Tab-separated table of C-alpha atoms in Angstrom:
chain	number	residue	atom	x	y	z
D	1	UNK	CA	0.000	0.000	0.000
D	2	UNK	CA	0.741	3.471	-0.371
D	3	UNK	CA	2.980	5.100	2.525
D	4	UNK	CA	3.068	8.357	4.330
D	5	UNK	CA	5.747	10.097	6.382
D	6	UNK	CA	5.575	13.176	8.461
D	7	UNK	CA	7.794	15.365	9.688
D	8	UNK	CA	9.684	16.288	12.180
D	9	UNK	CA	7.663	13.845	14.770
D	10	UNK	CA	7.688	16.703	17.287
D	11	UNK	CA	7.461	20.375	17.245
D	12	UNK	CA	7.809	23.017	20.214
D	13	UNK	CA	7.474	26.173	19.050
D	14	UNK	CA	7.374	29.684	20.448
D	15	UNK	CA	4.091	32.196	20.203
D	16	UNK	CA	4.398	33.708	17.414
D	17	UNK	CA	6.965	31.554	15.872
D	18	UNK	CA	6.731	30.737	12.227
D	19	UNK	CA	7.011	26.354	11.463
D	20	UNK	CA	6.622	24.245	8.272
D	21	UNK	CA	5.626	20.391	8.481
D	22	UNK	CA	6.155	17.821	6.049
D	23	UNK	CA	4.511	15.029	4.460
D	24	UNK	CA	5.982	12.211	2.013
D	25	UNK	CA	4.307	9.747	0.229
D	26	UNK	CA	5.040	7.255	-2.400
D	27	UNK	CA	2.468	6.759	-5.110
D	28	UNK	CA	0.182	9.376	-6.888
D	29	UNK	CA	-2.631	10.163	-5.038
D	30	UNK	CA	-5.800	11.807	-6.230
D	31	UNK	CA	-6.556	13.232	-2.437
D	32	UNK	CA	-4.286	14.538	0.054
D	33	UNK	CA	-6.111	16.663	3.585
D	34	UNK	CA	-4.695	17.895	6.301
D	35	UNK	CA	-6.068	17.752	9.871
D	36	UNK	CA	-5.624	19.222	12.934
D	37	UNK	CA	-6.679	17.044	15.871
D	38	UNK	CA	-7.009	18.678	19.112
D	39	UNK	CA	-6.660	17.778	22.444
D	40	UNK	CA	-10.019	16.105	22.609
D	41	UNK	CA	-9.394	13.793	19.728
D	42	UNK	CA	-11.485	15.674	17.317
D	43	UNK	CA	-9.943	15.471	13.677
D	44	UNK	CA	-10.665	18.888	12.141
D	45	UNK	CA	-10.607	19.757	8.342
D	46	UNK	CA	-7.328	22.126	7.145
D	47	UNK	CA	-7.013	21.299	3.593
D	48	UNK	CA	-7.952	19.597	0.774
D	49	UNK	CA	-4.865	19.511	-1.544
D	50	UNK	CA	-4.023	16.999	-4.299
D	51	UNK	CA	-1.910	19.587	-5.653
D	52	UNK	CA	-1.162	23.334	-6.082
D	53	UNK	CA	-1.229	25.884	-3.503
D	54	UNK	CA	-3.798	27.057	-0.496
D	55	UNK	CA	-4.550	29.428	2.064
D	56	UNK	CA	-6.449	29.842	4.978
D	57	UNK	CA	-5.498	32.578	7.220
D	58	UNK	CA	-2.287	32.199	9.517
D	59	UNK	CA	-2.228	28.364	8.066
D	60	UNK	CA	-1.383	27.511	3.552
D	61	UNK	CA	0.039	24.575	2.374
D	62	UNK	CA	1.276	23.045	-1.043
D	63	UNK	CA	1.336	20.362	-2.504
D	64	UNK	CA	3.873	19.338	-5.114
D	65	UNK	CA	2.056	16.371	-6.834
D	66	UNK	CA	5.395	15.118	-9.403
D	67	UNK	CA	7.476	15.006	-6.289
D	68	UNK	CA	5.211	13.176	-4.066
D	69	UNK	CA	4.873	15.868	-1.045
D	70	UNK	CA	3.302	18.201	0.490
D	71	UNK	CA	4.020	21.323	2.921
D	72	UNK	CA	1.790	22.874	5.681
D	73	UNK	CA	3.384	26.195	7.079
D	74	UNK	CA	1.948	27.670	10.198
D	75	UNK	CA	2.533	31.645	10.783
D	76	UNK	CA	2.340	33.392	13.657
D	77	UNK	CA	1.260	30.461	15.638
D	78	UNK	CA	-0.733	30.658	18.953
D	79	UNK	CA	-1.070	28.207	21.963
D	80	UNK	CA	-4.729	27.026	20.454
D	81	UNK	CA	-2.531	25.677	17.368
D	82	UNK	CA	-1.487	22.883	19.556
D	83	UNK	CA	-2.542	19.456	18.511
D	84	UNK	CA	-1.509	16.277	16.167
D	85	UNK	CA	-0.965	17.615	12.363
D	86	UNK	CA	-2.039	14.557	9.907
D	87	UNK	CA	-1.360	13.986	6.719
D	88	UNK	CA	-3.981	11.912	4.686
D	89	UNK	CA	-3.906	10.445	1.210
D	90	UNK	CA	-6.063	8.428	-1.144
D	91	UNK	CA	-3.858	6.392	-3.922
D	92	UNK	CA	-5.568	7.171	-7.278
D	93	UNK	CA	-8.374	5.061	-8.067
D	94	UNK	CA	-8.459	4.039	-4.211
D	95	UNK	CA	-11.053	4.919	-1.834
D	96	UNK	CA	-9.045	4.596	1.422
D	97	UNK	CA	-7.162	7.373	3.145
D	98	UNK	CA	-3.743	6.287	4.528
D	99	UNK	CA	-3.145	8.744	7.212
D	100	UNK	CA	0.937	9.424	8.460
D	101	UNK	CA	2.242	9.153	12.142
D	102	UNK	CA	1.382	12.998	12.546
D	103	UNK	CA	3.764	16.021	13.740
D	104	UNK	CA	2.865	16.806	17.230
D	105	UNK	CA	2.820	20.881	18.182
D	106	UNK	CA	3.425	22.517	20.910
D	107	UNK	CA	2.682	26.501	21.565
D	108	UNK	CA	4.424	27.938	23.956
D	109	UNK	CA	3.463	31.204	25.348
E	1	UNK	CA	-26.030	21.789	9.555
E	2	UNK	CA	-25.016	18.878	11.609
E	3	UNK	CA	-21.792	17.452	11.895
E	4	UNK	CA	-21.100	13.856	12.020
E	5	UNK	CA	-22.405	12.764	14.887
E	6	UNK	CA	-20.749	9.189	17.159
E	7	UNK	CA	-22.841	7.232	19.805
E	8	UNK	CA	-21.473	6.526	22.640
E	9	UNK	CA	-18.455	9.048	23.526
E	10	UNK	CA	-16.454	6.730	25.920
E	11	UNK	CA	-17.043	2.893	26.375
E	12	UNK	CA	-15.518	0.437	28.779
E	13	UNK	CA	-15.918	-3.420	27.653
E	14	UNK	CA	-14.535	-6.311	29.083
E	15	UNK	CA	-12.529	-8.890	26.984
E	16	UNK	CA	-14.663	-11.658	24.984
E	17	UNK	CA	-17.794	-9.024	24.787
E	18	UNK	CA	-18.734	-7.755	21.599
E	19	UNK	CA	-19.621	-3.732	21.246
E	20	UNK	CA	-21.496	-2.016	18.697
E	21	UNK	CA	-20.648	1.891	17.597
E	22	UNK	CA	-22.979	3.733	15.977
E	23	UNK	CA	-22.442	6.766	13.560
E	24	UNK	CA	-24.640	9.041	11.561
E	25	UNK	CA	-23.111	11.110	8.794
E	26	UNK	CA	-22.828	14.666	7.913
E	27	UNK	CA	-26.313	16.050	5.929
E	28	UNK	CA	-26.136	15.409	2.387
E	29	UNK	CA	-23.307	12.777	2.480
E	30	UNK	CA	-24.066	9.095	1.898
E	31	UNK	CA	-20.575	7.732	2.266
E	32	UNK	CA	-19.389	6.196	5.760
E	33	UNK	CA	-16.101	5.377	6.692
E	34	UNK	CA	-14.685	3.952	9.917
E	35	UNK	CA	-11.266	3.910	11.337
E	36	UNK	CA	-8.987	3.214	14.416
E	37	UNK	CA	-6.824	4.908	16.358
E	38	UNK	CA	-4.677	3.899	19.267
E	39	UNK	CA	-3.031	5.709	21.208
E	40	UNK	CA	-0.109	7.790	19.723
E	41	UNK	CA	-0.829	6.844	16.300
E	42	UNK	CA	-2.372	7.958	13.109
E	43	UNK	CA	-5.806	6.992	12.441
E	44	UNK	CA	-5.993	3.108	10.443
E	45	UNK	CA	-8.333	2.287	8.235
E	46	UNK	CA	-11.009	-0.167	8.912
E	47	UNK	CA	-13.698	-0.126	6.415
E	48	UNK	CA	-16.069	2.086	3.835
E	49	UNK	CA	-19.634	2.231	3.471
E	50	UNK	CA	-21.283	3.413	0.203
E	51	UNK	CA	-25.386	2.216	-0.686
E	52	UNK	CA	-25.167	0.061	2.158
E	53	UNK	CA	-22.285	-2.319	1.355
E	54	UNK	CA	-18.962	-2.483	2.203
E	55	UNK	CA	-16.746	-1.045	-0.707
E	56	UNK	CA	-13.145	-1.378	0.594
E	57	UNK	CA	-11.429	-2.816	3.945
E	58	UNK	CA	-8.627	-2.312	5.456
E	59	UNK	CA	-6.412	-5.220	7.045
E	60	UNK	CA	-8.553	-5.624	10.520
E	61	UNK	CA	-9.785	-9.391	11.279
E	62	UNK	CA	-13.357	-10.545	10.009
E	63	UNK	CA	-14.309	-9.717	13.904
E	64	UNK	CA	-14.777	-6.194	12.557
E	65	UNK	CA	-17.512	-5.623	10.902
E	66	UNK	CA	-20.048	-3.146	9.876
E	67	UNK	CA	-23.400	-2.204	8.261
E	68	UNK	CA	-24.950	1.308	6.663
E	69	UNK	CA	-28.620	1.681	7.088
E	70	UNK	CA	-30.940	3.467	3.923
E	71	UNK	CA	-30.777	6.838	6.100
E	72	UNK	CA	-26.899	6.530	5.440
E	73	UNK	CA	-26.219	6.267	9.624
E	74	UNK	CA	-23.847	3.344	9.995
E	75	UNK	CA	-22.683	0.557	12.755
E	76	UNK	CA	-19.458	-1.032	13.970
E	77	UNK	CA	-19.634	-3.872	15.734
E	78	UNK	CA	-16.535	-5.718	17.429
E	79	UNK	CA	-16.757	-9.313	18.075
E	80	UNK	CA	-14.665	-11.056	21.148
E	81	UNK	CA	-12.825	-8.341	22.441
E	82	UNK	CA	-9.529	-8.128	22.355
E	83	UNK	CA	-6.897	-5.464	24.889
E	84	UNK	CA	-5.641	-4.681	21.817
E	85	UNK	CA	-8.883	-3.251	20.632
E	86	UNK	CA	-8.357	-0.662	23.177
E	87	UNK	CA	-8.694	3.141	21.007
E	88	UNK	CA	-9.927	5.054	19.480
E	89	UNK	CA	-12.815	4.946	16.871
E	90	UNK	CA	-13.646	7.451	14.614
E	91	UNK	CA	-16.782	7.780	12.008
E	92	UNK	CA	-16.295	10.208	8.594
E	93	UNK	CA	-18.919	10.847	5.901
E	94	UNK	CA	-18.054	12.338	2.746
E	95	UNK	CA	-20.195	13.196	-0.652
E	96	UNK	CA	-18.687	9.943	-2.276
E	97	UNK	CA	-15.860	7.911	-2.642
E	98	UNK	CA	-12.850	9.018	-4.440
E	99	UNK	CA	-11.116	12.032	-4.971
E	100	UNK	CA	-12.892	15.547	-4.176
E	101	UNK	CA	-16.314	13.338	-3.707
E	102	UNK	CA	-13.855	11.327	-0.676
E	103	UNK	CA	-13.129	14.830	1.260
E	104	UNK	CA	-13.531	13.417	4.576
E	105	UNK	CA	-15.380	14.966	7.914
E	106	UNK	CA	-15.036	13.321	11.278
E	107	UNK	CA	-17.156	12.535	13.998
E	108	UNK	CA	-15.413	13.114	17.827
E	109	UNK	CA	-15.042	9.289	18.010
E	110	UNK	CA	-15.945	6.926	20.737
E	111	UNK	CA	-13.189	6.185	23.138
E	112	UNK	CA	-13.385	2.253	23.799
E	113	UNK	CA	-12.032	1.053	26.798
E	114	UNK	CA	-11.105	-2.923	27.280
E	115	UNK	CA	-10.776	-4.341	30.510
C-alpha cells in the first residue's frame, strides 16, 4: 500500500513563531487533507490539496504532486494551534485514506 | 447543519464481549467510513460504506464488521474483544468515494475502553 511520512515527529514552538511540516508519500494520489486534531481527539478539516497551492489565514500549504509531497506552514502560531498535524492520502483510483504518524505541536506562550 | 455525529463518547468493555458503535453522517453525504486509532498513532483504516455495502477494507480481522442503514447512519460492531482493541474509533462521511467526492469529515469518536 501506499505510505506516508511526516515530519519532524515533534514540534515546540514559540508564540508567534513561524514552522513548516512535512509530508511524504510514495504513489500518486488523487486526495491529500490535512487535519488538525485537538486535544479532545477531534480530527478537524485544514485542507484539501491533491496539488497546487492554499490558504487559509495564519495556516497555507502546497502540494507538489510530481514530487510526491506536500508542505503545511503555520505563521504566527498561537497556543490554540497545539494538537496532532495529519497527513492523509487516497492512492488514485483508491477509496481509502492512509493517514501518516502525525507532527505533534506545541505553543508555547 | 449537523456534523457527524458518534454514539457513545467513551465505552468500557470487558474482553470476549462484543460492542457495537454507531455513527450518523454529515447532511447530504451518503458515504461512511470507519477507522482506528490507538493511542499515539495515526488513524488506520477499517472499512467504507457506500449504498449500504462495504466497498473497501482495510487489514482488521473478520471480527470487525459493519453495516450502513438506507438513512446513510452506519454501525461497527466488534466481536470477542480483544486489549488490543483498546482506542480510538472514529466515524467520517463524505459526498462519495474518491477524490474531491472522498473529502472526509469526522465525527469526535468513541473512546473504547477494554478491561
Amino acid at each position: 500500500g501506499i505510505q506516508v511520512e511526516q515530519s519532524p515527529p515533534d514540534l515546540i514552538l514559540q508564540e508567534g513563531a513561524n514552522s513548516t511540516l512535512r509530508c511524504n508519500f510514495s504513489d500518486s494520489v488523487n486526495n491529500l487533507q490535512w487535519f488538525h486534531q485537538n486535544p479532545w481527539g477531534q480530527l478537524i478539516n485544514l485542507f484539501y490539496i491533491p496539488s497546487g497551492t492554499k490558504q487559509n489565514g495564519r495556516l497555507s500549504a502546497t502540494t507538489v504532486a510530481t514530487e510526491r509531497y506536500s508542505l503545511l506552514y503555520i505563521s504566527s502560531s498561537q497556543t490554540t494551534d497545539s494538537g496532532v498535524y495529519f497527513c492523509a492520502v487516497e492512492r488514485t483510483a483508491g477509496n481509502k485514506l492512509t493517514f501518516g504518524g502525525g507532527t505533534r505541536v506545541l505553543v508555547k506562550p | 447543519d449537523a456534523g457527524v455525529t458518534q454514539s457513545p463518547t467513551h465505552l468500557i468493555k470487558t474482553r470476549g464481549q462484543q460492542v457495537t458503535l454507531r455513527c450518523s453522517p454529515k447532511s447530504g453525504h451518503d458515504t461512511v467510513s470507519w477507522y482506528q486509532q490507538a493511542l499515539g498513532q495515526g488513524p488506520q483504516f477499517i472499512f467504507q460504506y457506500y449504498e449500504e455495502e462495504e466497498r473497501q477494507r482495510g487489514n482488521f480481522p473478520d471480527r470487525f464488521s459493519g453495516h450502513q442503514f438506507p438513512n446513510y447512519s452506519s454501525e461497527l460492531n466488534v466481536n470477542a474483544l480483544l486489549l488490543g482493541d483498546s482506542a480510538l474509533y472514529l466515524c467520517a462521511s463524505s459526498l462519495g468515494t474518491s477524490g474531491w467526492e472522498n473529502i472526509q469529515y469526522f465525527g469526535a469518536g468513541t473512546r473504547l475502553s477494554v478491561l
